[in-house]
Amino acid sequence: MKNFKKHSFLTVCFCLFISFKSISQTNYTSARMPSQQNKIIIDKIVEATHYKNYVVDFCLSKINETSAKEGWNEQKAMEITQSINYKNFRDAIYNSFVVFDEVELETLLKAYEKDTAYQTKNVMTNNKVLINNLNIFANDIVLGKYVSK
């Protein structure tokens, strides 16, 4: 009987451990973000590269393409267009620069500010992860996920 209690106790502990591990795998951490100082530098890089305009223009082209394809009326197209807000995409940009330290970001910023030819080689328009995130963002806008009701 003593062995039975011991085995039962071990079985219960084992089941609890498995349950705990299973639950812990569903928990996720939020995306890594750069420090506040690095965010300021990233914002300056975005300004120097005119990336904010690129994001808005990209979304507008997706809206125009979808509007023509699906035959939206002018009111719906205007409503969707007004839902474009760069701030909704900013965290994706911050996250893409999280791997750079402050010195690297400052160096990149200086390169963009000094050399106008360098601006044509925009690191953000060549970043596959950021391009994918921008496509997702633009598709969400087109689907009306950012329209305030």
mmCIF file with all atom_site columns, C-alpha atoms in Angstrom:
data_model
loop_
_atom_site.group_PDB
_atom_site.id
_atom_site.type_symbol
_atom_site.label_atom_id
_atom_site.label_alt_id
_atom_site.label_comp_id
_atom_site.label_asym_id
_atom_site.label_entity_id
_atom_site.label_seq_id
_atom_site.pdbx_PDB_ins_code
_atom_site.Cartn_x
_atom_site.Cartn_y
_atom_site.Cartn_z
_atom_site.occupancy
_atom_site.B_iso_or_equiv
_atom_site.pdbx_formal_charge
_atom_site.auth_seq_id
_atom_site.auth_comp_id
_atom_site.auth_asym_id
_atom_site.auth_atom_id
_atom_site.pdbx_PDB_model_num
ATOM 1   C CA . MET A 1 1   ? 0.000   0.000  0.000   1.00 0.00 ? 1   MET A CA 1
ATOM 2   C CA . LYS A 1 2   ? 2.902   2.310  0.793   1.00 0.00 ? 2   LYS A CA 1
ATOM 3   C CA . ASN A 1 3   ? 4.354   1.678  -2.695  1.00 0.00 ? 3   ASN A CA 1
ATOM 4   C CA . PHE A 1 4   ? 0.973   2.433  -4.241  1.00 0.00 ? 4   PHE A CA 1
ATOM 5   C CA . LYS A 1 5   ? 0.813   5.841  -2.489  1.00 0.00 ? 5   LYS A CA 1
ATOM 6   C CA . LYS A 1 6   ? 4.359   6.599  -3.569  1.00 0.00 ? 6   LYS A CA 1
ATOM 7   C CA . HIS A 1 7   ? 3.605   5.725  -7.215  1.00 0.00 ? 7   HIS A CA 1
ATOM 8   C CA . SER A 1 8   ? 0.358   7.696  -7.106  1.00 0.00 ? 8   SER A CA 1
ATOM 9   C CA . PHE A 1 9   ? 2.159   10.724 -5.737  1.00 0.00 ? 9   PHE A CA 1
ATOM 10  C CA . LEU A 1 10  ? 4.849   10.493 -8.430  1.00 0.00 ? 10  LEU A CA 1
ATOM 11  C CA . THR A 1 11  ? 2.212   10.049 -11.142 1.00 0.00 ? 11  THR A CA 1
ATOM 12  C CA . VAL A 1 12  ? 0.317   13.142 -9.961  1.00 0.00 ? 12  VAL A CA 1
ATOM 13  C CA . CYS A 1 13  ? 3.538   15.162 -9.844  1.00 0.00 ? 13  CYS A CA 1
ATOM 14  C CA . PHE A 1 14  ? 4.468   13.983 -13.316 1.00 0.00 ? 14  PHE A CA 1
ATOM 15  C CA . CYS A 1 15  ? 1.033   14.958 -14.690 1.00 0.00 ? 15  CYS A CA 1
ATOM 16  C CA . LEU A 1 16  ? 1.248   18.382 -13.048 1.00 0.00 ? 16  LEU A CA 1
ATOM 17  C CA . PHE A 1 17  ? 4.707   18.897 -14.523 1.00 0.00 ? 17  PHE A CA 1
ATOM 18  C CA . ILE A 1 18  ? 3.494   18.005 -18.021 1.00 0.00 ? 18  ILE A CA 1
ATOM 19  C CA . SER A 1 19  ? 0.475   20.295 -17.636 1.00 0.00 ? 19  SER A CA 1
ATOM 20  C CA . PHE A 1 20  ? 2.668   23.128 -16.440 1.00 0.00 ? 20  PHE A CA 1
ATOM 21  C CA . LYS A 1 21  ? 5.069   22.694 -19.369 1.00 0.00 ? 21  LYS A CA 1
ATOM 22  C CA . SER A 1 22  ? 2.192   22.589 -21.854 1.00 0.00 ? 22  SER A CA 1
ATOM 23  C CA . ILE A 1 23  ? 0.670   25.772 -20.508 1.00 0.00 ? 23  ILE A CA 1
ATOM 24  C CA . SER A 1 24  ? 4.000   27.569 -20.414 1.00 0.00 ? 24  SER A CA 1
ATOM 25  C CA . GLN A 1 25  ? 4.519   26.910 -24.122 1.00 0.00 ? 25  GLN A CA 1
ATOM 26  C CA . THR A 1 26  ? 1.396   28.881 -25.008 1.00 0.00 ? 26  THR A CA 1
ATOM 27  C CA . ASN A 1 27  ? 2.644   31.967 -23.188 1.00 0.00 ? 27  ASN A CA 1
ATOM 28  C CA . TYR A 1 28  ? 4.597   34.305 -25.401 1.00 0.00 ? 28  TYR A CA 1
ATOM 29  C CA . THR A 1 29  ? 6.708   37.330 -24.807 1.00 0.00 ? 29  THR A CA 1
ATOM 30  C CA . SER A 1 30  ? 6.165   40.572 -26.615 1.00 0.00 ? 30  SER A CA 1
ATOM 31  C CA . ALA A 1 31  ? 8.512   41.582 -29.389 1.00 0.00 ? 31  ALA A CA 1
ATOM 32  C CA . ARG A 1 32  ? 11.840  43.020 -28.325 1.00 0.00 ? 32  ARG A CA 1
ATOM 33  C CA . MET A 1 33  ? 12.066  46.784 -28.547 1.00 0.00 ? 33  MET A CA 1
ATOM 34  C CA . PRO A 1 34  ? 15.084  49.079 -28.616 1.00 0.00 ? 34  PRO A CA 1
ATOM 35  C CA . SER A 1 35  ? 15.913  51.460 -25.798 1.00 0.00 ? 35  SER A CA 1
ATOM 36  C CA . GLN A 1 36  ? 14.262  54.887 -25.674 1.00 0.00 ? 36  GLN A CA 1
ATOM 37  C CA . GLN A 1 37  ? 17.480  56.515 -26.925 1.00 0.00 ? 37  GLN A CA 1
ATOM 38  C CA . ASN A 1 38  ? 17.684  54.089 -29.844 1.00 0.00 ? 38  ASN A CA 1
ATOM 39  C CA . LYS A 1 39  ? 14.030  54.802 -30.713 1.00 0.00 ? 39  LYS A CA 1
ATOM 40  C CA . ILE A 1 40  ? 14.913  58.476 -31.057 1.00 0.00 ? 40  ILE A CA 1
ATOM 41  C CA . ILE A 1 41  ? 17.770  57.633 -33.420 1.00 0.00 ? 41  ILE A CA 1
ATOM 42  C CA . ILE A 1 42  ? 15.553  55.243 -35.398 1.00 0.00 ? 42  ILE A CA 1
ATOM 43  C CA . ASP A 1 43  ? 12.951  57.997 -35.758 1.00 0.00 ? 43  ASP A CA 1
ATOM 44  C CA . LYS A 1 44  ? 15.685  60.255 -37.164 1.00 0.00 ? 44  LYS A CA 1
ATOM 45  C CA . ILE A 1 45  ? 16.706  57.512 -39.611 1.00 0.00 ? 45  ILE A CA 1
ATOM 46  C CA . VAL A 1 46  ? 13.082  57.156 -40.718 1.00 0.00 ? 46  VAL A CA 1
ATOM 47  C CA . GLU A 1 47  ? 12.947  60.912 -41.249 1.00 0.00 ? 47  GLU A CA 1
ATOM 48  C CA . ALA A 1 48  ? 16.235  61.001 -43.172 1.00 0.00 ? 48  ALA A CA 1
ATOM 49  C CA . THR A 1 49  ? 15.156  58.153 -45.451 1.00 0.00 ? 49  THR A CA 1
ATOM 50  C CA . HIS A 1 50  ? 11.607  59.478 -45.918 1.00 0.00 ? 50  HIS A CA 1
ATOM 51  C CA . TYR A 1 51  ? 10.387  56.021 -44.949 1.00 0.00 ? 51  TYR A CA 1
ATOM 52  C CA . LYS A 1 52  ? 7.182   57.376 -43.417 1.00 0.00 ? 52  LYS A CA 1
ATOM 53  C CA . ASN A 1 53  ? 6.187   58.653 -46.871 1.00 0.00 ? 53  ASN A CA 1
ATOM 54  C CA . TYR A 1 54  ? 7.138   55.294 -48.355 1.00 0.00 ? 54  TYR A CA 1
ATOM 55  C CA . VAL A 1 55  ? 4.815   53.474 -45.921 1.00 0.00 ? 55  VAL A CA 1
ATOM 56  C CA . VAL A 1 56  ? 1.897   55.803 -46.675 1.00 0.00 ? 56  VAL A CA 1
ATOM 57  C CA . ASP A 1 57  ? 2.493   55.637 -50.445 1.00 0.00 ? 57  ASP A CA 1
ATOM 58  C CA . PHE A 1 58  ? 2.728   51.842 -50.311 1.00 0.00 ? 58  PHE A CA 1
ATOM 59  C CA . CYS A 1 59  ? -0.577  51.624 -48.442 1.00 0.00 ? 59  CYS A CA 1
ATOM 60  C CA . LEU A 1 60  ? -2.224  54.069 -50.849 1.00 0.00 ? 60  LEU A CA 1
ATOM 61  C CA . SER A 1 61  ? -1.125  51.995 -53.836 1.00 0.00 ? 61  SER A CA 1
ATOM 62  C CA . LYS A 1 62  ? -2.579  48.846 -52.206 1.00 0.00 ? 62  LYS A CA 1
ATOM 63  C CA . ILE A 1 63  ? -5.835  50.703 -51.517 1.00 0.00 ? 63  ILE A CA 1
ATOM 64  C CA . ASN A 1 64  ? -6.051  52.034 -55.078 1.00 0.00 ? 64  ASN A CA 1
ATOM 65  C CA . GLU A 1 65  ? -5.296  48.596 -56.516 1.00 0.00 ? 65  GLU A CA 1
ATOM 66  C CA . THR A 1 66  ? -7.917  46.889 -54.363 1.00 0.00 ? 66  THR A CA 1
ATOM 67  C CA . SER A 1 67  ? -10.452 49.658 -54.892 1.00 0.00 ? 67  SER A CA 1
ATOM 68  C CA . ALA A 1 68  ? -10.203 49.362 -58.669 1.00 0.00 ? 68  ALA A CA 1
ATOM 69  C CA . LYS A 1 69  ? -10.246 45.565 -58.545 1.00 0.00 ? 69  LYS A CA 1
ATOM 70  C CA . GLU A 1 70  ? -13.256 45.281 -56.233 1.00 0.00 ? 70  GLU A CA 1
ATOM 71  C CA . GLY A 1 71  ? -15.132 48.376 -57.441 1.00 0.00 ? 71  GLY A CA 1
ATOM 72  C CA . TRP A 1 72  ? -15.307 50.248 -54.144 1.00 0.00 ? 72  TRP A CA 1
ATOM 73  C CA . ASN A 1 73  ? -17.393 53.380 -53.983 1.00 0.00 ? 73  ASN A CA 1
ATOM 74  C CA . GLU A 1 74  ? -15.641 56.648 -53.233 1.00 0.00 ? 74  GLU A CA 1
ATOM 75  C CA . GLN A 1 75  ? -16.858 56.744 -49.626 1.00 0.00 ? 75  GLN A CA 1
ATOM 76  C CA . LYS A 1 76  ? -15.370 53.329 -48.775 1.00 0.00 ? 76  LYS A CA 1
ATOM 77  C CA . ALA A 1 77  ? -12.085 54.177 -50.493 1.00 0.00 ? 77  ALA A CA 1
ATOM 78  C CA . MET A 1 78  ? -11.891 57.451 -48.537 1.00 0.00 ? 78  MET A CA 1
ATOM 79  C CA . GLU A 1 79  ? -12.725 55.714 -45.252 1.00 0.00 ? 79  GLU A CA 1
ATOM 80  C CA . ILE A 1 80  ? -9.996  53.116 -45.790 1.00 0.00 ? 80  ILE A CA 1
ATOM 81  C CA . THR A 1 81  ? -7.515  55.784 -46.921 1.00 0.00 ? 81  THR A CA 1
ATOM 82  C CA . GLN A 1 82  ? -8.130  57.839 -43.793 1.00 0.00 ? 82  GLN A CA 1
ATOM 83  C CA . SER A 1 83  ? -7.328  54.819 -41.636 1.00 0.00 ? 83  SER A CA 1
ATOM 84  C CA . ILE A 1 84  ? -3.666  54.904 -42.700 1.00 0.00 ? 84  ILE A CA 1
ATOM 85  C CA . ASN A 1 85  ? -1.663  55.824 -39.633 1.00 0.00 ? 85  ASN A CA 1
ATOM 86  C CA . TYR A 1 86  ? 2.106   55.416 -39.620 1.00 0.00 ? 86  TYR A CA 1
ATOM 87  C CA . LYS A 1 87  ? 2.077   55.054 -35.824 1.00 0.00 ? 87  LYS A CA 1
ATOM 88  C CA . ASN A 1 88  ? 0.364   51.672 -36.212 1.00 0.00 ? 88  ASN A CA 1
ATOM 89  C CA . PHE A 1 89  ? 3.405   50.420 -38.116 1.00 0.00 ? 89  PHE A CA 1
ATOM 90  C CA . ARG A 1 90  ? 6.134   52.102 -36.070 1.00 0.00 ? 90  ARG A CA 1
ATOM 91  C CA . ASP A 1 91  ? 6.685   49.176 -33.676 1.00 0.00 ? 91  ASP A CA 1
ATOM 92  C CA . ALA A 1 92  ? 7.545   46.915 -36.630 1.00 0.00 ? 92  ALA A CA 1
ATOM 93  C CA . ILE A 1 93  ? 10.251  49.398 -37.604 1.00 0.00 ? 93  ILE A CA 1
ATOM 94  C CA . TYR A 1 94  ? 11.593  49.628 -34.077 1.00 0.00 ? 94  TYR A CA 1
ATOM 95  C CA . ASN A 1 95  ? 11.666  45.852 -33.835 1.00 0.00 ? 95  ASN A CA 1
ATOM 96  C CA . SER A 1 96  ? 13.625  45.523 -37.076 1.00 0.00 ? 96  SER A CA 1
ATOM 97  C CA . PHE A 1 97  ? 16.370  47.767 -35.666 1.00 0.00 ? 97  PHE A CA 1
ATOM 98  C CA . VAL A 1 98  ? 16.567  46.101 -32.251 1.00 0.00 ? 98  VAL A CA 1
ATOM 99  C CA . VAL A 1 99  ? 19.720  44.216 -33.250 1.00 0.00 ? 99  VAL A CA 1
ATOM 100 C CA . PHE A 1 100 ? 21.707  47.450 -33.696 1.00 0.00 ? 100 PHE A CA 1
ATOM 101 C CA . ASP A 1 101 ? 23.368  49.223 -30.816 1.00 0.00 ? 101 ASP A CA 1
ATOM 102 C CA . GLU A 1 102 ? 23.428  53.000 -30.392 1.00 0.00 ? 102 GLU A CA 1
ATOM 103 C CA . VAL A 1 103 ? 26.786  53.455 -32.146 1.00 0.00 ? 103 VAL A CA 1
ATOM 104 C CA . GLU A 1 104 ? 25.684  51.467 -35.197 1.00 0.00 ? 104 GLU A CA 1
ATOM 105 C CA . LEU A 1 105 ? 22.431  53.438 -35.400 1.00 0.00 ? 105 LEU A CA 1
ATOM 106 C CA . GLU A 1 106 ? 24.286  56.754 -35.146 1.00 0.00 ? 106 GLU A CA 1
ATOM 107 C CA . THR A 1 107 ? 26.665  55.635 -37.904 1.00 0.00 ? 107 THR A CA 1
ATOM 108 C CA . LEU A 1 108 ? 23.747  54.685 -40.122 1.00 0.00 ? 108 LEU A CA 1
ATOM 109 C CA . LEU A 1 109 ? 22.003  57.996 -39.417 1.00 0.00 ? 109 LEU A CA 1
ATOM 110 C CA . LYS A 1 110 ? 25.126  59.978 -40.293 1.00 0.00 ? 110 LYS A CA 1
ATOM 111 C CA . ALA A 1 111 ? 25.512  58.044 -43.532 1.00 0.00 ? 111 ALA A CA 1
ATOM 112 C CA . TYR A 1 112 ? 21.952  58.907 -44.552 1.00 0.00 ? 112 TYR A CA 1
ATOM 113 C CA . GLU A 1 113 ? 22.299  62.556 -43.557 1.00 0.00 ? 113 GLU A CA 1
ATOM 114 C CA . LYS A 1 114 ? 25.625  63.112 -45.318 1.00 0.00 ? 114 LYS A CA 1
ATOM 115 C CA . ASP A 1 115 ? 25.288  61.168 -48.543 1.00 0.00 ? 115 ASP A CA 1
ATOM 116 C CA . THR A 1 116 ? 22.134  61.687 -50.625 1.00 0.00 ? 116 THR A CA 1
ATOM 117 C CA . ALA A 1 117 ? 23.211  58.857 -52.951 1.00 0.00 ? 117 ALA A CA 1
ATOM 118 C CA . TYR A 1 118 ? 23.178  56.523 -49.944 1.00 0.00 ? 118 TYR A CA 1
ATOM 119 C CA . GLN A 1 119 ? 19.522  57.388 -49.383 1.00 0.00 ? 119 GLN A CA 1
ATOM 120 C CA . THR A 1 120 ? 18.579  55.520 -52.557 1.00 0.00 ? 120 THR A CA 1
ATOM 121 C CA . LYS A 1 121 ? 19.879  52.340 -50.909 1.00 0.00 ? 121 LYS A CA 1
ATOM 122 C CA . ASN A 1 122 ? 17.281  52.472 -48.166 1.00 0.00 ? 122 ASN A CA 1
ATOM 123 C CA . VAL A 1 123 ? 18.022  49.730 -45.655 1.00 0.00 ? 123 VAL A CA 1
ATOM 124 C CA . MET A 1 124 ? 14.344  49.528 -44.752 1.00 0.00 ? 124 MET A CA 1
ATOM 125 C CA . THR A 1 125 ? 13.089  48.909 -48.274 1.00 0.00 ? 125 THR A CA 1
ATOM 126 C CA . ASN A 1 126 ? 15.654  46.107 -48.624 1.00 0.00 ? 126 ASN A CA 1
ATOM 127 C CA . ASN A 1 127 ? 14.840  44.409 -45.316 1.00 0.00 ? 127 ASN A CA 1
ATOM 128 C CA . LYS A 1 128 ? 12.760  41.311 -46.139 1.00 0.00 ? 128 LYS A CA 1
ATOM 129 C CA . VAL A 1 129 ? 11.179  41.087 -42.693 1.00 0.00 ? 129 VAL A CA 1
ATOM 130 C CA . LEU A 1 130 ? 10.151  44.736 -42.792 1.00 0.00 ? 130 LEU A CA 1
ATOM 131 C CA . ILE A 1 131 ? 8.818   44.356 -46.347 1.00 0.00 ? 131 ILE A CA 1
ATOM 132 C CA . ASN A 1 132 ? 6.753   41.370 -45.223 1.00 0.00 ? 132 ASN A CA 1
ATOM 133 C CA . ASN A 1 133 ? 5.451   43.313 -42.211 1.00 0.00 ? 133 ASN A CA 1
ATOM 134 C CA . LEU A 1 134 ? 4.582   46.251 -44.461 1.00 0.00 ? 134 LEU A CA 1
ATOM 135 C CA . ASN A 1 135 ? 2.643   43.937 -46.791 1.00 0.00 ? 135 ASN A CA 1
ATOM 136 C CA . ILE A 1 136 ? 0.710   42.551 -43.822 1.00 0.00 ? 136 ILE A CA 1
ATOM 137 C CA . PHE A 1 137 ? 0.049   46.078 -42.516 1.00 0.00 ? 137 PHE A CA 1
ATOM 138 C CA . ALA A 1 138 ? -1.169  47.310 -45.918 1.00 0.00 ? 138 ALA A CA 1
ATOM 139 C CA . ASN A 1 139 ? -3.402  44.246 -46.353 1.00 0.00 ? 139 ASN A CA 1
ATOM 140 C CA . ASP A 1 140 ? -4.889  44.841 -42.891 1.00 0.00 ? 140 ASP A CA 1
ATOM 141 C CA . ILE A 1 141 ? -5.616  48.444 -43.860 1.00 0.00 ? 141 ILE A CA 1
ATOM 142 C CA . VAL A 1 142 ? -7.286  47.304 -47.070 1.00 0.00 ? 142 VAL A CA 1
ATOM 143 C CA . LEU A 1 143 ? -9.396  44.851 -45.068 1.00 0.00 ? 143 LEU A CA 1
ATOM 144 C CA . GLY A 1 144 ? -10.535 47.764 -42.881 1.00 0.00 ? 144 GLY A CA 1
ATOM 145 C CA . LYS A 1 145 ? -8.942  46.560 -39.654 1.00 0.00 ? 145 LYS A CA 1
ATOM 146 C CA . TYR A 1 146 ? -7.833  50.096 -38.748 1.00 0.00 ? 146 TYR A CA 1
ATOM 147 C CA . VAL A 1 147 ? -11.094 51.864 -39.605 1.00 0.00 ? 147 VAL A CA 1
ATOM 148 C CA . SER A 1 148 ? -12.497 53.431 -36.461 1.00 0.00 ? 148 SER A CA 1
ATOM 149 C CA . LYS A 1 149 ? -16.189 52.915 -35.982 1.00 0.00 ? 149 LYS A CA 1
#
